CSV table of C-alpha atoms in Angstrom, one decimal:
chain,number,residue,atom,x,y,z
U,1,MET,CA,20.4,18.6,-16.5
U,2,ASP,CA,22.2,15.6,-17.4
U,3,SER,CA,21.1,13.4,-20.2
U,4,PHE,CA,18.9,10.5,-19.3
U,5,SER,CA,17.7,7.3,-21.3
U,6,VAL,CA,15.5,4.5,-20.5
U,7,ILE,CA,17.1,1.4,-23.2
U,8,LEU,CA,14.5,-1.6,-24.1
U,9,TYR,CA,12.2,-3.0,-22.2
U,10,MET,CA,10.0,-5.9,-21.8
U,11,PRO,CA,8.8,-7.6,-18.8
U,12,ASP,CA,9.7,-10.8,-19.4
U,13,LEU,CA,13.6,-9.9,-19.8
U,14,SER,CA,15.9,-9.3,-17.5
U,15,CYS,CA,17.1,-6.2,-18.3
U,16,GLN,CA,18.7,-2.3,-17.6
U,17,TYR,CA,16.3,0.2,-17.1
U,18,TYR,CA,17.8,3.0,-16.7
U,19,SER,CA,21.7,4.6,-17.6
U,20,ALA,CA,22.9,7.7,-16.1
U,21,ARG,CA,25.8,9.8,-16.3
U,22,ASN,CA,26.2,10.2,-12.4
U,23,SER,CA,23.9,8.7,-9.3
U,24,HIS,CA,23.0,12.7,-9.0
U,25,SER,CA,20.7,12.8,-11.8
U,26,VAL,CA,18.7,9.5,-11.6
U,27,MET,CA,18.2,11.2,-8.4
U,28,ILE,CA,16.2,14.1,-9.9
U,29,CYS,CA,14.9,11.9,-12.7
U,30,PHE,CA,13.1,9.9,-10.4
U,31,SER,CA,11.5,13.0,-8.1
U,32,MET,CA,10.0,13.6,-12.0
U,33,ALA,CA,8.7,10.5,-12.9
U,34,THR,CA,6.3,10.2,-15.5
U,35,VAL,CA,3.4,7.9,-16.2
U,36,ALA,CA,5.5,6.1,-18.8
U,37,GLU,CA,8.1,5.1,-16.1
U,38,THR,CA,6.6,4.7,-13.4
U,39,VAL,CA,4.7,1.8,-15.4
U,40,ALA,CA,8.5,0.5,-16.2
U,41,LEU,CA,9.2,0.6,-12.7
U,42,PHE,CA,5.2,-2.0,-11.9
U,43,HIS,CA,6.5,-4.0,-15.3
U,44,ARG,CA,9.7,-4.4,-13.8
U,45,ALA,CA,9.3,-4.7,-9.6
U,46,ASP,CA,10.4,-7.0,-7.5
U,47,ALA,CA,7.6,-6.4,-4.9
U,48,VAL,CA,4.7,-5.0,-5.1
U,49,CYS,CA,3.5,-3.0,-1.2
U,50,PHE,CA,0.1,-2.3,-1.0
U,51,ASP,CA,-2.0,0.0,1.6
U,52,VAL,CA,-5.5,-1.8,2.7
U,53,ASP,CA,-7.9,0.3,3.6
U,54,SER,CA,-9.6,1.8,0.6
U,55,THR,CA,-7.2,-0.6,-1.4
U,56,VAL,CA,-7.4,-3.8,-1.1
U,57,ILE,CA,-10.4,-3.7,0.7
U,58,CYS,CA,-13.7,-1.5,0.2
U,59,GLU,CA,-13.4,0.0,3.1
U,60,GLU,CA,-11.8,1.7,6.1
U,61,GLY,CA,-11.4,-1.3,8.5
U,62,ILE,CA,-11.1,0.9,11.5
U,63,ASP,CA,-14.7,3.2,10.2
U,64,GLU,CA,-16.6,-0.3,10.2
U,65,LEU,CA,-15.3,-1.3,13.5
U,66,ALA,CA,-16.8,2.0,14.7
U,67,LYS,CA,-19.6,1.5,13.5
U,68,PHE,CA,-19.8,-1.7,14.6
U,69,CYS,CA,-19.3,-0.4,18.0
U,70,GLY,CA,-21.6,2.6,17.8
U,71,VAL,CA,-19.6,5.0,17.2
U,72,GLY,CA,-19.0,5.7,13.5
U,73,ASP,CA,-20.3,9.5,13.0
U,74,ALA,CA,-17.1,10.1,15.4
U,75,VAL,CA,-14.1,8.3,14.1
U,76,THR,CA,-15.0,8.7,10.1
U,77,GLU,CA,-14.4,12.6,10.8
U,78,MET,CA,-11.4,11.9,11.9
U,79,THR,CA,-10.0,8.5,9.7
U,80,ARG,CA,-10.7,11.6,7.1
U,81,LYS,CA,-8.0,13.9,8.4
U,82,ALA,CA,-5.5,11.3,9.3
U,83,MET,CA,-6.0,10.4,5.3
U,84,SER,CA,-5.8,13.8,4.3
U,85,GLY,CA,-2.8,14.7,6.0
U,86,SER,CA,-4.0,17.0,7.9
U,87,VAL,CA,-3.5,15.3,12.3
U,88,SER,CA,-0.3,12.9,12.9
U,89,PHE,CA,-1.4,9.1,11.8
U,90,LYS,CA,0.0,7.9,15.3
U,91,MET,CA,-2.9,11.0,17.0
U,92,ALA,CA,-5.3,10.1,15.0
U,93,LEU,CA,-5.3,6.6,15.5
U,94,SER,CA,-4.7,6.5,19.2
U,95,GLU,CA,-7.6,9.1,19.5
U,96,ARG,CA,-10.2,7.1,17.7
U,97,LEU,CA,-9.1,3.7,19.1
U,98,SER,CA,-9.9,5.4,22.9
U,99,ILE,CA,-13.4,6.2,21.2
U,100,ILE,CA,-14.2,3.4,20.1
U,101,ASN,CA,-13.0,1.5,23.0
U,102,CYS,CA,-13.9,-2.5,21.7
U,103,SER,CA,-13.5,-5.5,23.1
U,104,ARG,CA,-12.1,-8.2,21.4
U,105,GLU,CA,-14.8,-10.4,21.5
U,106,GLN,CA,-16.1,-7.2,19.3
U,107,VAL,CA,-13.3,-7.0,16.9
U,108,ASN,CA,-13.6,-10.9,16.5
U,109,LYS,CA,-17.6,-10.6,15.9
U,110,LEU,CA,-16.8,-8.1,13.2
U,111,ILE,CA,-14.7,-10.3,11.3
U,112,THR,CA,-16.6,-12.7,11.6
U,113,ASP,CA,-20.3,-10.8,10.9
U,114,HIS,CA,-18.6,-8.4,8.4
U,115,PRO,CA,-15.5,-9.2,7.1
U,116,PRO,CA,-14.0,-7.1,5.2
U,117,GLN,CA,-14.8,-7.2,1.3
U,118,LEU,CA,-11.9,-7.5,-1.9
U,119,THR,CA,-12.0,-4.6,-4.0
U,120,PRO,CA,-12.7,-6.3,-7.5
U,121,GLY,CA,-10.2,-7.5,-9.2
U,122,ILE,CA,-7.3,-7.1,-6.7
U,123,LYS,CA,-7.3,-11.2,-6.5
U,124,GLU,CA,-6.2,-11.3,-9.9
U,125,LEU,CA,-3.8,-8.0,-9.5
U,126,VAL,CA,-2.4,-10.8,-7.5
U,127,GLU,CA,-2.4,-14.3,-8.9
U,128,LYS,CA,-1.2,-12.3,-11.6
U,129,LEU,CA,2.1,-10.5,-10.2
U,130,HIS,CA,3.0,-14.6,-8.4
U,131,GLN,CA,2.6,-15.7,-11.4
U,132,ARG,CA,5.0,-13.1,-12.4
U,133,ASN,CA,7.4,-14.3,-9.3
U,134,VAL,CA,7.2,-10.8,-7.9
U,135,LYS,CA,6.5,-10.8,-4.0
U,136,VAL,CA,3.5,-9.2,-2.8
U,137,PHE,CA,3.0,-7.1,0.8
U,138,LEU,CA,0.4,-6.0,2.7
U,139,ILE,CA,1.2,-2.7,4.7
U,140,SER,CA,-1.4,-1.0,6.4
U,141,GLY,CA,-2.1,1.6,9.8
U,142,GLY,CA,-4.8,-0.2,10.0
U,143,PHE,CA,-4.9,-4.1,12.4
U,144,ARG,CA,-3.5,-7.1,11.9
U,145,CYS,CA,-6.2,-9.1,13.6
U,146,ILE,CA,-8.2,-7.9,9.7
U,147,VAL,CA,-5.2,-7.7,8.1
U,148,GLU,CA,-4.4,-10.6,7.9
U,149,HIS,CA,-8.2,-12.9,7.1
U,150,VAL,CA,-7.5,-10.4,4.2
U,151,ALA,CA,-3.9,-11.4,2.7
U,152,SER,CA,-5.5,-15.2,3.7
U,153,GLN,CA,-7.9,-14.9,1.0
U,154,LEU,CA,-5.5,-13.3,-1.3
U,155,SER,CA,-3.1,-16.1,-0.8
U,156,ILE,CA,-0.1,-13.4,0.9
U,157,PRO,CA,1.9,-15.1,3.5
U,158,LEU,CA,1.6,-13.6,7.0
U,159,GLN,CA,5.2,-12.9,7.0
U,160,HIS,CA,4.5,-10.4,4.5
U,161,VAL,CA,1.8,-8.5,6.8
U,162,TYR,CA,2.9,-5.2,8.1
U,163,ALA,CA,-0.2,-3.9,10.0
U,164,ASN,CA,-0.9,-2.6,13.6
U,165,ARG,CA,-1.4,-4.7,16.9
U,166,LEU,CA,-4.5,-4.3,19.1
U,167,LYS,CA,-3.9,-5.1,22.8
U,168,PHE,CA,-6.7,-6.7,24.8
U,169,TYR,CA,-6.6,-6.9,28.7
U,170,PHE,CA,-6.8,-10.3,30.3
U,171,ASN,CA,-10.7,-10.3,30.3
U,172,GLY,CA,-10.9,-8.9,26.2
U,173,GLU,CA,-11.3,-5.4,27.5
U,174,TYR,CA,-8.9,-2.7,25.4
U,175,ALA,CA,-5.9,-1.6,26.9
U,176,GLY,CA,-4.7,0.4,23.8
U,177,PHE,CA,-2.0,-0.5,20.5
U,178,ASP,CA,1.3,-1.4,20.5
U,179,ASP,CA,3.0,1.7,19.3
U,180,SER,CA,6.4,0.4,18.4
U,181,GLN,CA,5.5,-1.0,15.3
U,182,PRO,CA,6.1,1.4,12.3
U,183,THR,CA,2.8,1.3,10.7
U,184,ALA,CA,1.7,3.3,14.5
U,185,GLU,CA,2.8,6.6,13.6
U,186,SER,CA,3.6,9.0,9.9
U,187,GLY,CA,6.3,7.7,7.8
U,188,GLY,CA,5.7,3.7,8.9
U,189,LYS,CA,5.0,2.2,5.1
U,190,GLY,CA,9.0,4.1,4.2
U,191,LYS,CA,10.5,2.3,6.9
U,192,VAL,CA,8.5,-0.7,5.9
U,193,ILE,CA,9.9,-0.8,2.7
U,194,SER,CA,13.2,-0.2,3.9
U,195,LEU,CA,13.5,-2.7,5.8
U,196,LEU,CA,11.9,-4.8,3.3
U,197,LYS,CA,15.2,-3.4,0.5
U,198,GLU,CA,17.2,-4.7,3.7
U,199,ARG,CA,16.0,-7.8,4.5
U,200,TYR,CA,15.0,-9.1,1.1
U,201,GLY,CA,17.9,-7.3,-1.5
U,202,PHE,CA,15.0,-5.9,-3.8
U,203,GLU,CA,16.1,-3.3,-6.5
U,204,THR,CA,12.0,-2.5,-7.6
U,205,VAL,CA,9.6,-1.3,-5.1
U,206,VAL,CA,6.1,-0.8,-5.9
U,207,MET,CA,4.0,1.0,-2.8
U,208,ILE,CA,-0.3,1.5,-3.7
U,209,GLY,CA,-2.8,3.1,-2.1
U,210,ASP,CA,-5.1,5.6,-1.9
U,211,GLY,CA,-4.2,7.8,0.8
U,212,VAL,CA,-1.4,10.7,2.3
U,213,THR,CA,0.3,8.6,4.0
U,214,ASP,CA,1.0,5.7,0.9
U,215,LEU,CA,2.6,8.4,-0.9
U,216,GLU,CA,4.1,9.7,1.5
U,217,ALA,CA,6.7,6.1,0.9
U,218,CYS,CA,7.7,6.8,-2.2
U,219,PRO,CA,10.3,7.7,-1.7
U,220,PRO,CA,11.9,4.6,-0.8
U,221,ALA,CA,10.0,3.1,-2.8
U,222,SER,CA,11.0,2.9,-6.5
U,223,ALA,CA,7.7,3.6,-7.3
U,224,PHE,CA,4.1,5.3,-6.5
U,225,ILE,CA,1.1,4.4,-8.0
U,226,GLY,CA,-2.5,6.3,-6.7
U,227,PHE,CA,-5.7,4.3,-6.1
U,228,GLY,CA,-8.8,5.2,-6.7
U,229,GLY,CA,-11.0,3.0,-6.7
U,230,ASN,CA,-12.7,3.1,-3.6
U,231,VAL,CA,-12.5,7.0,-2.9
U,232,VAL,CA,-10.5,9.9,-4.7
U,233,ARG,CA,-8.4,11.5,-1.9
U,234,GLN,CA,-7.2,15.0,-4.7
U,235,GLN,CA,-3.7,15.8,-3.1
U,236,VAL,CA,-3.0,12.1,-3.9
U,237,LYS,CA,-4.4,12.3,-7.4
U,238,GLU,CA,-2.0,15.7,-8.3
U,239,LYS,CA,0.9,14.3,-7.1
U,240,SER,CA,0.4,10.9,-8.8
U,241,SER,CA,2.5,10.4,-11.8
U,242,TRP,CA,0.2,7.6,-12.3
U,243,TYR,CA,-3.5,7.0,-11.1
U,244,VAL,CA,-6.1,4.5,-11.6
U,245,MET,CA,-9.5,4.0,-11.2
U,246,SER,CA,-9.3,0.3,-11.0
U,247,PHE,CA,-7.1,-2.2,-10.5
U,248,GLY,CA,-8.0,-3.8,-13.9
U,249,GLU,CA,-5.8,-2.0,-15.5
U,250,LEU,CA,-2.9,-2.7,-13.6
U,251,LEU,CA,-3.6,-6.3,-14.8
U,252,LYS,CA,-4.2,-5.1,-17.9
U,253,GLU,CA,-0.6,-3.5,-18.3
U,254,LEU,CA,0.8,-6.4,-17.4
U,255,GLU,CA,-0.4,-7.9,-19.8
U,256,LYS,CA,1.5,-5.9,-21.9
U,257,LYS,CA,5.1,-6.0,-23.6
U,258,TRP,CA,6.9,-2.1,-23.4
U,259,GLN,CA,9.3,-0.9,-25.2
U,260,TYR,CA,10.9,2.4,-23.9
U,261,LEU,CA,13.4,4.0,-26.5
U,262,GLY,CA,16.5,6.5,-26.3
U,263,MET,CA,14.0,8.7,-23.7
U,264,ASP,CA,16.7,12.4,-23.0
U,265,ILE,CA,14.7,14.2,-18.8
């Protein structure tokens, strides 16, 4: 394999991270990312994209809605299958929502009476990223009405939220979901990241999440960081070059200064 060097890198300085002899060798090295490479990409990220359910918040929003509507057990098992990748995301979403059959009033009451709980450390991490002028996005297979509430708590602009939209009839009864949203299907998070790179010109985008749908977003994400602070999904843990159990670990890394010199791969 062609040699590949990682040159001097400091998180507060702009620098060329990778030097390779050709684009082919770059692609190979990214596919074999080490912890050090992933950490360095995190330090130099233009944008960081977070999954929401079981990552930014402690719970799975659709499971909480199901419990609120009295059908929690049936939906929780389907969520587990969806997050493990054993069924297509769109099919799992459609079937779960059909079982829940929630009204607009029930959704609003859930948000009011049982607001989503932020995962410890996420608020501080997002604040630190914003201080470094890193753009933060929420990309979720959950529901926009809930994710917007989370975004407001984290001072994330609503235009940086990508999530599924529930549809209701004029009388408030459930009418389905907008299946045209990229987040409604498998591979949708990757499509959103491609859109962000095209729209904003980002060179380095990092995806952080707990599920297979998050892992699958890299590529086009430059790097993926697996998160197990709320639930550990073994498949994701095994395939993540960098897997963390708390946001404190990421915050600690941002407070460090890193140097990477002369690595040959």
